[in-house]
CSV table of C-alpha atoms and ligand atoms in Angstrom, one decimal:
chain,number,residue,atom,x,y,z
J,752,MET,CA,0.2,-0.2,0.1
J,753,ALA,CA,1.1,3.3,-1.2
J,754,ILE,CA,2.3,6.0,2.0
J,755,ASN,CA,0.0,8.3,2.7
J,756,LEU,CA,2.6,11.8,3.9
J,757,LEU,CA,-0.2,12.9,5.9
J,758,ASP,CA,0.5,10.8,8.3
J,759,PHE,CA,4.2,11.7,8.9
J,760,ASP,CA,5.0,15.1,10.8
J,761,SER,CA,8.8,16.6,10.4
J,762,ALA,CA,11.2,14.3,12.4
J,763,SER,CA,9.2,11.2,10.5
J,764,LEU,CA,8.4,12.4,7.3
J,765,THR,CA,13.4,13.9,7.7
J,766,ARG,CA,13.6,9.9,7.8
J,767,PHE,CA,11.7,9.0,5.3
J,768,CYS,CA,13.0,11.5,2.9
J,769,MET,CA,16.3,10.1,3.7
J,770,ASP,CA,15.7,6.4,3.7
J,771,ILE,CA,14.5,7.4,0.1
J,772,GLY,CA,18.1,8.8,-0.5
J,773,GLU,CA,17.2,12.6,-0.1
J,774,LYS,CA,18.2,15.1,2.1
J,775,PRO,CA,16.9,16.3,4.8
J,776,TYR,CA,16.3,19.4,4.5
J,777,ARG,CA,13.8,18.2,1.9
J,778,ALA,CA,10.8,17.3,4.0
J,779,LYS,CA,10.7,21.3,5.0
J,780,GLN,CA,10.3,21.4,1.7
J,781,LEU,CA,7.5,19.2,1.0
J,782,LEU,CA,5.5,19.8,4.7
J,783,ARG,CA,5.5,23.6,2.4
J,784,TRP,CA,4.2,22.3,-0.6
J,785,ILE,CA,1.9,19.7,1.0
J,786,HIS,CA,0.0,21.7,4.1
J,787,GLN,CA,1.1,25.6,3.1
J,788,LEU,CA,-0.4,25.0,-0.5
J,789,GLY,CA,-3.0,21.9,-0.1
J,790,ILE,CA,-0.8,20.4,-3.4
J,791,SER,CA,-1.1,16.8,-3.5
J,792,ASP,CA,-0.4,16.5,-7.1
J,793,PHE,CA,3.6,15.8,-7.0
J,794,SER,CA,4.1,16.8,-10.1
J,795,GLU,CA,2.9,20.2,-8.4
J,796,MET,CA,6.1,20.9,-6.8
J,797,SER,CA,8.6,22.4,-8.6
J,798,ASP,CA,11.5,23.0,-7.1
J,799,LEU,CA,11.7,19.1,-5.9
J,800,ALA,CA,13.5,17.5,-8.6
J,801,LYS,CA,11.9,16.1,-11.3
J,802,ALA,CA,13.9,12.9,-10.6
J,803,PHE,CA,12.4,13.3,-6.7
J,804,ARG,CA,9.1,13.7,-7.5
J,805,GLU,CA,9.2,10.9,-10.0
J,806,LYS,CA,9.5,9.1,-6.8
J,807,LEU,CA,7.3,10.0,-4.4
J,808,ALA,CA,4.6,9.6,-7.0
J,809,ALA,CA,5.8,5.8,-7.2
J,810,LEU,CA,6.0,5.2,-3.4
J,811,SER,CA,3.2,7.9,-2.0
J,812,ILE,CA,0.6,9.2,-1.9
J,813,ILE,CA,-1.4,12.8,0.3
J,814,ARG,CA,-5.3,11.7,0.3
J,815,SER,CA,-7.5,13.2,3.7
J,816,PRO,CA,-10.7,10.8,4.0
J,817,GLU,CA,-13.5,11.6,1.6
J,818,VAL,CA,-15.8,14.1,1.4
J,819,ILE,CA,-18.7,12.6,1.0
J,820,ASN,CA,-21.8,15.4,2.6
J,821,ASP,CA,-21.7,19.2,2.8
J,822,HIS,CA,-24.2,20.8,4.4
J,823,ILE,CA,-24.2,24.9,5.1
J,824,ALA,CA,-26.5,25.5,7.8
J,825,ALA,CA,-28.3,28.9,7.9
J,826,ASP,CA,-25.9,30.8,10.1
J,827,GLY,CA,-23.5,29.5,7.8
J,828,THR,CA,-22.0,26.8,10.4
J,829,ARG,CA,-20.9,24.3,7.7
J,830,LYS,CA,-20.7,20.4,8.8
J,831,TRP,CA,-18.6,18.1,5.8
J,832,LEU,CA,-19.1,14.2,6.8
J,833,LEU,CA,-16.4,12.1,6.0
J,834,SER,CA,-16.1,8.7,5.0
J,835,THR,CA,-13.3,6.5,6.8
J,836,GLY,CA,-13.5,3.8,4.8
J,837,ALA,CA,-16.0,0.1,5.1
J,838,GLY,CA,-19.4,1.7,6.1
J,839,ASN,CA,-18.3,4.0,8.7
J,840,ALA,CA,-18.0,8.3,8.4
J,841,VAL,CA,-16.7,11.1,11.5
J,842,GLU,CA,-18.0,14.5,10.9
J,843,MET,CA,-15.9,17.7,10.4
J,844,VAL,CA,-17.7,21.2,11.5
J,845,PHE,CA,-16.6,25.1,10.8
J,846,ILE,CA,-18.1,27.7,12.7
J,847,PRO,CA,-17.4,31.2,11.3
J,848,GLU,CA,-17.7,34.5,13.4
J,849,ALA,CA,-16.4,37.8,12.3
J,850,ASN,CA,-12.7,37.4,14.2
J,851,ARG,CA,-12.0,33.9,14.0
J,852,GLY,CA,-12.5,30.8,12.2
J,853,THR,CA,-12.8,27.3,13.8
J,854,LEU,CA,-12.7,23.8,12.8
J,855,CYS,CA,-13.7,21.5,15.0
J,856,ILE,CA,-12.2,17.6,14.1
J,857,SER,CA,-13.1,14.4,15.1
J,858,SER,CA,-9.9,12.0,17.0
J,859,GLN,CA,-12.1,8.5,15.9
J,860,VAL,CA,-14.8,6.7,14.7
J,861,GLY,CA,-17.0,7.2,17.8
J,862,CYS,CA,-16.5,6.8,21.4
J,863,ALA,CA,-16.2,4.5,24.0
J,864,LEU,CA,-16.6,6.6,26.9
J,865,ALA,CA,-20.7,6.1,26.1
J,866,CYS,CA,-21.5,10.2,28.1
J,867,SER,CA,-25.4,9.5,29.0
J,868,PHE,CA,-26.1,12.3,27.2
J,869,CYS,CA,-23.9,12.3,24.1
J,870,SER,CA,-25.1,11.1,20.9
J,871,THR,CA,-21.5,9.9,19.7
J,872,GLY,CA,-21.2,7.9,22.7
J,873,LYS,CA,-24.8,6.3,22.3
J,874,GLN,CA,-23.6,4.7,19.3
J,875,GLY,CA,-20.5,3.1,20.4
J,876,PHE,CA,-16.8,2.9,19.0
J,877,ASN,CA,-15.0,2.0,15.9
J,878,ARG,CA,-11.9,2.8,16.0
J,879,ASN,CA,-9.3,5.4,16.8
J,880,LEU,CA,-8.2,7.7,13.0
J,881,THR,CA,-4.8,7.9,11.5
J,882,VAL,CA,-2.7,11.0,12.1
J,883,ALA,CA,-3.8,11.4,7.8
J,884,GLU,CA,-7.2,11.7,9.0
J,885,ILE,CA,-6.9,13.5,11.8
J,886,ILE,CA,-4.6,16.6,10.2
J,887,GLY,CA,-6.4,15.4,6.6
J,888,GLN,CA,-8.9,17.3,8.3
J,889,LEU,CA,-7.0,20.8,8.6
J,890,TRP,CA,-5.5,19.9,5.6
J,891,TRP,CA,-8.3,20.0,3.6
J,892,ALA,CA,-11.0,22.6,4.9
J,893,ASN,CA,-8.1,24.9,4.7
J,894,LYS,CA,-7.6,23.9,0.9
J,895,MET,CA,-10.8,24.8,0.4
J,896,LEU,CA,-12.5,27.8,2.9
J,897,LYS,CA,-9.0,29.2,1.1
J,898,THR,CA,-9.8,28.3,-2.1
J,899,GLU,CA,-13.2,29.7,-1.9
J,900,LYS,CA,-12.3,32.4,-0.3
J,901,ALA,CA,-9.6,33.3,-3.0
J,902,HIS,CA,-12.9,33.0,-5.4
J,903,GLU,CA,-14.8,35.6,-3.4
J,904,THR,CA,-12.5,38.5,-3.6
J,905,SER,CA,-12.3,37.7,-7.8
J,906,PHE,CA,-15.9,38.6,-7.4
J,907,ILE,CA,-14.6,42.4,-6.2
J,908,PRO,CA,-14.5,44.7,-9.5
J,909,GLU,CA,-11.5,45.5,-10.6
J,910,ASN,CA,-11.4,49.3,-10.2
J,911,SER,CA,-12.0,48.5,-7.1
J,912,ILE,CA,-8.2,48.5,-6.5
J,913,ASN,CA,-7.8,50.4,-2.9
J,914,GLY,CA,-7.6,48.4,1.4
J,915,ARG,CA,-10.4,46.3,0.6
J,916,ILE,CA,-9.3,43.9,-2.4
J,917,HIS,CA,-5.5,43.8,0.6
J,918,HIS,CA,-7.6,43.6,3.2
J,919,GLN,CA,-9.3,40.2,1.9
J,920,GLU,CA,-6.2,39.2,0.1
J,921,LYS,CA,-4.4,39.3,3.7
J,922,ASN,CA,-7.8,36.6,5.1
J,923,ILE,CA,-7.1,34.7,2.6
J,924,GLY,CA,-4.3,32.2,4.5
J,925,ARG,CA,-7.2,32.7,7.9
J,926,ALA,CA,-9.6,31.2,7.3
J,927,ILE,CA,-9.1,29.0,10.1
J,928,SER,CA,-8.2,30.6,13.2
J,929,ASN,CA,-8.5,28.4,15.8
J,930,VAL,CA,-9.3,23.7,16.6
J,931,VAL,CA,-11.1,22.3,18.7
J,932,LEU,CA,-10.3,18.4,19.0
J,933,MET,CA,-14.1,18.8,19.6
J,934,GLY,CA,-15.5,16.5,17.5
J,935,MET,CA,-16.5,12.7,17.5
J,936,GLY,CA,-14.3,10.5,19.8
J,937,GLU,CA,-12.2,10.7,23.0
J,938,PRO,CA,-8.8,12.8,21.6
J,939,LEU,CA,-6.6,10.9,25.1
J,940,ALA,CA,-8.5,7.7,23.9
J,941,ASN,CA,-5.7,8.0,20.7
J,942,PHE,CA,-3.3,9.6,22.6
J,943,GLU,CA,0.3,9.0,20.0
J,944,ASN,CA,-2.1,9.7,16.6
J,945,VAL,CA,-3.8,13.0,18.5
J,946,VAL,CA,-0.5,14.2,19.6
J,947,THR,CA,1.8,13.8,16.1
J,948,ALA,CA,-1.5,15.7,14.1
J,949,LEU,CA,-0.8,18.8,17.4
J,950,GLY,CA,2.3,18.6,16.7
J,951,LEU,CA,1.8,19.7,13.0
J,952,MET,CA,-1.6,22.1,13.1
J,953,LEU,CA,1.1,24.0,15.3
J,954,ASP,CA,4.1,23.6,13.2
J,955,ASP,CA,5.9,26.8,11.6
J,956,ASN,CA,6.7,24.9,8.1
J,957,THR,CA,2.3,24.3,8.1
J,958,TYR,CA,0.1,25.8,9.8
J,959,GLY,CA,1.9,27.2,12.0
J,960,LEU,CA,-1.2,27.5,15.0
J,961,SER,CA,-0.5,28.7,18.0
J,962,ARG,CA,-0.4,26.8,21.0
J,963,ARG,CA,-3.1,28.1,22.1
J,964,LYS,CA,-5.3,28.8,19.8
J,965,VAL,CA,-5.3,24.7,19.2
J,966,THR,CA,-7.7,22.8,21.7
J,967,VAL,CA,-7.8,19.2,23.6
J,968,SER,CA,-11.6,18.8,25.0
J,969,THR,CA,-11.4,15.3,27.5
J,970,SER,CA,-13.6,13.6,29.4
J,971,GLY,CA,-10.8,13.5,32.2
J,972,LEU,CA,-8.6,10.7,31.0
J,973,VAL,CA,-6.3,11.4,33.6
J,974,PRO,CA,-2.7,9.7,32.8
J,975,ALA,CA,-3.4,10.9,28.9
J,976,MET,CA,-3.8,14.6,30.3
J,977,ASP,CA,-0.2,14.4,32.5
J,978,ARG,CA,1.6,13.5,29.2
J,979,LEU,CA,-0.3,15.5,26.4
J,980,ARG,CA,1.2,18.4,29.0
J,981,GLU,CA,4.7,16.5,28.7
J,982,ARG,CA,4.5,16.0,24.7
J,983,CYS,CA,2.8,19.4,23.8
J,984,PRO,CA,0.4,21.3,26.1
J,985,VAL,CA,-2.3,23.0,24.4
J,986,ALA,CA,-5.2,24.7,25.3
J,987,LEU,CA,-7.1,22.4,27.6
J,988,ALA,CA,-11.1,21.5,28.3
J,989,VAL,CA,-12.0,19.1,30.6
J,990,SER,CA,-15.8,17.7,30.3
J,991,LEU,CA,-16.9,18.6,33.9
J,992,HIS,CA,-20.9,18.1,33.8
J,993,ALA,CA,-21.3,18.0,37.4
J,994,PRO,CA,-20.3,19.9,40.8
J,995,ASN,CA,-19.7,16.3,42.4
J,996,ASP,CA,-19.0,12.5,42.0
J,997,ALA,CA,-22.9,10.7,42.4
J,998,LEU,CA,-24.1,13.0,39.5
J,999,ARG,CA,-20.4,12.8,37.6
J,1000,ASP,CA,-20.7,8.3,37.9
J,1001,GLN,CA,-24.0,9.0,35.8
J,1002,LEU,CA,-23.4,11.4,33.1
J,1003,VAL,CA,-19.8,10.5,32.0
J,1004,PRO,CA,-18.6,7.1,33.9
J,1005,ILE,CA,-15.3,7.1,33.6
J,1006,ASN,CA,-15.3,9.1,36.0
J,1007,LYS,CA,-15.6,6.3,37.6
J,1008,LYS,CA,-12.1,5.2,37.1
J,1009,TYR,CA,-11.1,8.7,37.1
J,1010,PRO,CA,-12.8,10.3,40.3
J,1011,ILE,CA,-13.0,14.0,40.3
J,1012,LYS,CA,-10.9,14.4,42.6
J,1013,MET,CA,-8.3,12.9,40.8
J,1014,LEU,CA,-9.3,15.2,37.2
J,1015,LEU,CA,-9.1,18.3,39.5
J,1016,ALA,CA,-5.3,17.7,40.8
J,1017,ALA,CA,-4.0,16.8,36.8
J,1018,CYS,CA,-5.6,19.9,35.7
J,1019,GLU,CA,-3.3,22.4,38.1
J,1020,ARG,CA,-0.7,19.3,37.6
J,1021,TYR,CA,-1.4,20.9,33.7
J,1022,LEU,CA,-1.6,24.5,34.4
J,1023,GLN,CA,1.5,24.5,36.2
J,1024,ALA,CA,3.3,23.3,32.5
J,1025,ALA,CA,1.9,26.5,31.2
J,1026,PRO,CA,1.8,29.0,33.7
J,1027,ARG,CA,-0.6,31.4,32.3
J,1028,ASP,CA,-2.8,29.0,30.9
J,1029,PHE,CA,-6.8,28.0,32.4
J,1030,VAL,CA,-8.0,25.1,31.4
J,1031,THR,CA,-11.9,25.8,30.2
J,1032,PHE,CA,-14.8,23.2,32.6
J,1033,GLU,CA,-17.1,22.1,30.1
J,1034,TYR,CA,-21.0,22.1,31.4
J,1035,VAL,CA,-24.1,20.5,29.4
J,1036,MET,CA,-26.8,22.1,31.2
J,1037,LEU,CA,-29.4,19.3,31.5
J,1038,ASP,CA,-32.8,20.6,32.7
J,1039,GLY,CA,-33.4,19.5,36.1
J,1040,VAL,CA,-30.3,17.5,36.1
J,1041,ASN,CA,-27.2,19.9,36.4
J,1042,ASP,CA,-28.6,22.4,36.0
J,1043,SER,CA,-29.9,24.1,40.2
J,1044,THR,CA,-28.7,27.0,42.0
J,1045,GLU,CA,-26.9,24.6,44.3
J,1046,HIS,CA,-25.4,22.7,41.7
J,1047,ALA,CA,-23.5,25.9,41.1
J,1048,TYR,CA,-22.3,27.2,44.4
J,1049,GLU,CA,-21.1,22.6,44.9
J,1050,LEU,CA,-19.3,23.8,40.9
J,1051,VAL,CA,-17.9,27.6,42.8
J,1052,ARG,CA,-16.4,25.6,45.6
J,1053,LEU,CA,-15.4,23.0,43.4
J,1054,VAL,CA,-13.2,24.7,41.1
J,1055,LYS,CA,-12.7,28.3,42.6
J,1056,LYS,CA,-8.9,27.6,43.4
J,1057,ILE,CA,-8.0,26.3,39.0
J,1058,PRO,CA,-7.7,29.0,36.6
J,1059,CYS,CA,-9.8,28.5,34.6
J,1060,LYS,CA,-13.5,29.6,32.7
J,1061,LEU,CA,-16.1,28.2,32.4
J,1062,ASN,CA,-18.2,27.7,29.2
J,1063,LEU,CA,-21.6,26.3,30.3
J,1064,ILE,CA,-23.3,24.1,26.9
J,1065,PRO,CA,-27.6,24.3,26.9
J,1066,PHE,CA,-27.8,20.2,25.6
J,1067,ASN,CA,-28.2,20.3,22.5
J,1068,SER,CA,-31.0,17.2,21.5
J,1069,PHE,CA,-30.9,14.1,19.3
J,1070,ALA,CA,-33.5,10.9,19.2
J,1071,GLU,CA,-33.8,8.9,22.0
J,1072,SER,CA,-31.6,11.0,23.5
J,1073,GLY,CA,-34.2,10.6,27.1
J,1074,TYR,CA,-32.8,14.5,28.6
J,1075,LYS,CA,-34.0,18.4,27.3
J,1076,ARG,CA,-32.5,21.4,27.4
J,1077,SER,CA,-32.3,23.5,30.2
J,1078,SER,CA,-34.7,26.3,30.0
J,1079,PRO,CA,-33.1,29.9,29.5
J,1080,GLU,CA,-34.2,31.2,32.5
J,1081,ALA,CA,-32.3,28.4,34.6
J,1082,ILE,CA,-29.0,28.5,32.3
J,1083,ARG,CA,-29.7,32.3,33.4
J,1084,ILE,CA,-29.8,31.6,36.7
J,1085,PHE,CA,-27.2,29.4,37.0
J,1086,ARG,CA,-24.5,31.9,35.1
J,1087,ASP,CA,-25.1,34.4,36.8
J,1088,VAL,CA,-23.7,32.0,40.2
J,1089,LEU,CA,-20.9,31.2,38.8
J,1090,LEU,CA,-20.3,34.9,37.5
J,1091,GLN,CA,-21.2,36.5,40.7
J,1092,ALA,CA,-18.5,33.7,42.2
J,1093,GLY,CA,-15.6,35.5,40.0
J,1094,LEU,CA,-16.1,33.4,38.0
J,1095,VAL,CA,-15.5,33.9,34.2
J,1096,THR,CA,-18.5,32.7,32.2
J,1097,THR,CA,-20.1,32.6,29.2
J,1098,VAL,CA,-22.8,30.4,27.6
J,1099,ARG,CA,-22.2,28.6,24.6
J,1100,LYS,CA,-23.9,30.1,21.2
J,1101,THR,CA,-25.8,27.3,19.8
J,1102,ARG,CA,-24.5,27.1,16.3
J,1103,GLY,CA,-25.5,25.0,13.5
J,1104,ASP,CA,-28.0,22.9,15.1
J,1105,ASP,CA,-30.9,23.1,12.7
J,1106,ILE,CA,-28.3,20.5,10.7
J,1107,ASP,CA,-26.9,18.6,13.8
J,1108,ALA,CA,-24.0,19.9,13.6
J,1109,ALA,CA,-23.8,21.3,17.5
J,1110,CYS,CA,-22.2,20.2,20.2
J,1111,GLY,CA,-22.4,16.3,21.0
J,1112,GLN,CA,-25.3,15.6,17.8
J,1113,LEU,CA,-22.3,14.2,15.3
J,1114,ALA,CA,-22.7,10.6,14.5
J,1115,GLY,CA,-21.5,9.5,11.5
J,1116,GLN,CA,-21.5,7.0,10.8
J,1117,VAL,CA,-20.5,4.5,13.3
J,1118,LEU,CA,-20.4,0.7,13.2
J,1119,ASP,CA,-19.9,-0.5,16.6
J,1120,LYS,CA,-16.9,-2.9,18.0
J,1121,THR,CA,-17.7,-2.5,20.8
J,1122,ARG,CA,-20.4,-4.9,23.0
J,1123,ARG,CA,-21.4,-1.8,24.5
J,1124,VAL,CA,-19.4,0.4,26.7
J,1125,ASN,CA,-19.6,-0.4,30.2
J,1126,ARG,CA,-17.5,-2.8,29.8
J,1127,ASN,CA,-14.6,-0.8,27.9
J,1128,ILE,CA,-14.0,2.2,30.8
J,1129,THR,CA,-11.9,-0.2,32.4
J,1130,LYS,CA,-9.6,-0.2,29.3
J,1131,ILE,CA,-9.4,2.4,28.0
J,1132,ALA,CA,-5.9,4.7,27.8
J,1133,GLY,CA,-4.3,4.8,31.5
X,24,SAH,N1,-15.0,13.4,23.8
X,24,SAH,C1,-14.8,14.4,24.8
X,24,SAH,C2,-14.5,16.1,23.0
X,24,SAH,C3,-16.1,15.3,21.9
X,24,SAH,S1,-17.5,15.7,22.6
X,24,SAH,C4,-15.1,15.1,25.5
X,24,SAH,O1,-15.8,14.6,26.1
X,24,SAH,O2,-14.5,16.5,25.9
X,24,SAH,C5,-17.2,18.2,23.1
X,24,SAH,C6,-17.9,18.3,24.0
X,24,SAH,O3,-19.6,18.4,23.6
X,24,SAH,C7,-17.5,17.9,24.9
X,24,SAH,O4,-17.2,18.7,26.8
X,24,SAH,C8,-19.3,17.0,25.6
X,24,SAH,O5,-19.2,16.7,26.8
X,24,SAH,C9,-19.5,17.8,24.7
X,24,SAH,N2,-21.0,16.9,24.7
X,24,SAH,C10,-21.7,16.3,24.2
X,24,SAH,N3,-22.5,15.6,23.7
X,24,SAH,C11,-23.2,16.3,24.0
X,24,SAH,C12,-25.0,17.5,24.1
X,24,SAH,N4,-25.6,16.8,23.8
X,24,SAH,N5,-25.4,18.1,24.1
X,24,SAH,C13,-23.8,19.2,24.4
X,24,SAH,N6,-23.4,19.2,24.3
X,24,SAH,C14,-22.9,17.8,24.0
X,25,SF4,FE1,-17.4,10.4,23.8
X,25,SF4,FE2,-17.0,13.4,24.7
X,25,SF4,FE3,-18.9,11.7,24.0
X,25,SF4,FE4,-18.3,11.9,26.1
X,25,SF4,S1,-18.5,13.0,25.7
X,25,SF4,S2,-19.0,9.6,24.7
X,25,SF4,S3,-16.5,11.3,25.9
X,25,SF4,S4,-16.9,12.2,22.5
């Protein structure tokens, strides 16, 4: 099978070049062609020797998961369904805002962690995504959105050679300013592939994103959080969702293995590696489950010593979820308790829910390979 060059970070691409008799610095050139320019046809890589290009074409390919569906929501949020073969598919979402563009990518086909309110979790788990499939999401979206932006600028009349064109051209390379691993899957349960893909996102020869513009969201795999801190301390979001173990055990079953005290201690260790940073605690608002004023006060007591931000996520429903979204009033009261306690708190805007692109609605197509979940939890990434 041909080697997919999207699987390689800088170090492994350098090794690959040397293995086929090329100078190591060729890897840098290749990375730029592939990731910055989005080129997948070796014959277009004009500053590489013809013999090298031919060798590359004989041995390797540059291929991201195939897009099988493309939806745009009324608010501009865009969702793509990507085939990962064998009847499986994952989803990726782009959220354009005035001052930034966020790409939400998937890390696994399904998820074995079975959080009770999550559509991905309800579908079970099939497999981890490869590095090429993870970085391939950014590679493809970046290329596609840049092409679309460039196309938009071509409609500007020629006589408007002014600041406006200049501004738009500058934006061509900036369609995606932030990446969040908040799509399908638990990123830290696919640790090595995710860390390699993160390294590529930060590499100056590829996307050059700053550490703070890339966020990993985890349900709380404590040992893997420690390893992430050592290997690639990007921004961290933790799916807390409950202020005590009894409730969190029900909502986020991995809590039985890594209870809240252990989880918060891991957050504090994480911040020691990046003292100017903060952890974002995600808290899904479930009507009558975790949204009372008492829960809010309990949450304040729990997190007040940790440099953090709270992100309240109105529950996004899906068929047979068994939960309801908290009322706007309940969310407001809950938020005000946190704000009054001095915690930076935001309520996540629900984007793209007319196309089921909101948090936790991503379903893709998952052929479950696990025989339902609880028994998996003990096996997952220790
Ligand atoms: N597995 C990781 C990242 C993917 S889920 C994690 O759990 O953190 C991204 C976020 O969406 C998490 O905070 C998750 O708890 C939340 N989420 C899942 N289902 C949801 C739903 N139905 N409505 C709102 N948020 C949901
Ligand atoms: Fe998996 Fe995250 Fe969904 Fe939980 S919320 S089932 S960890 S994707």
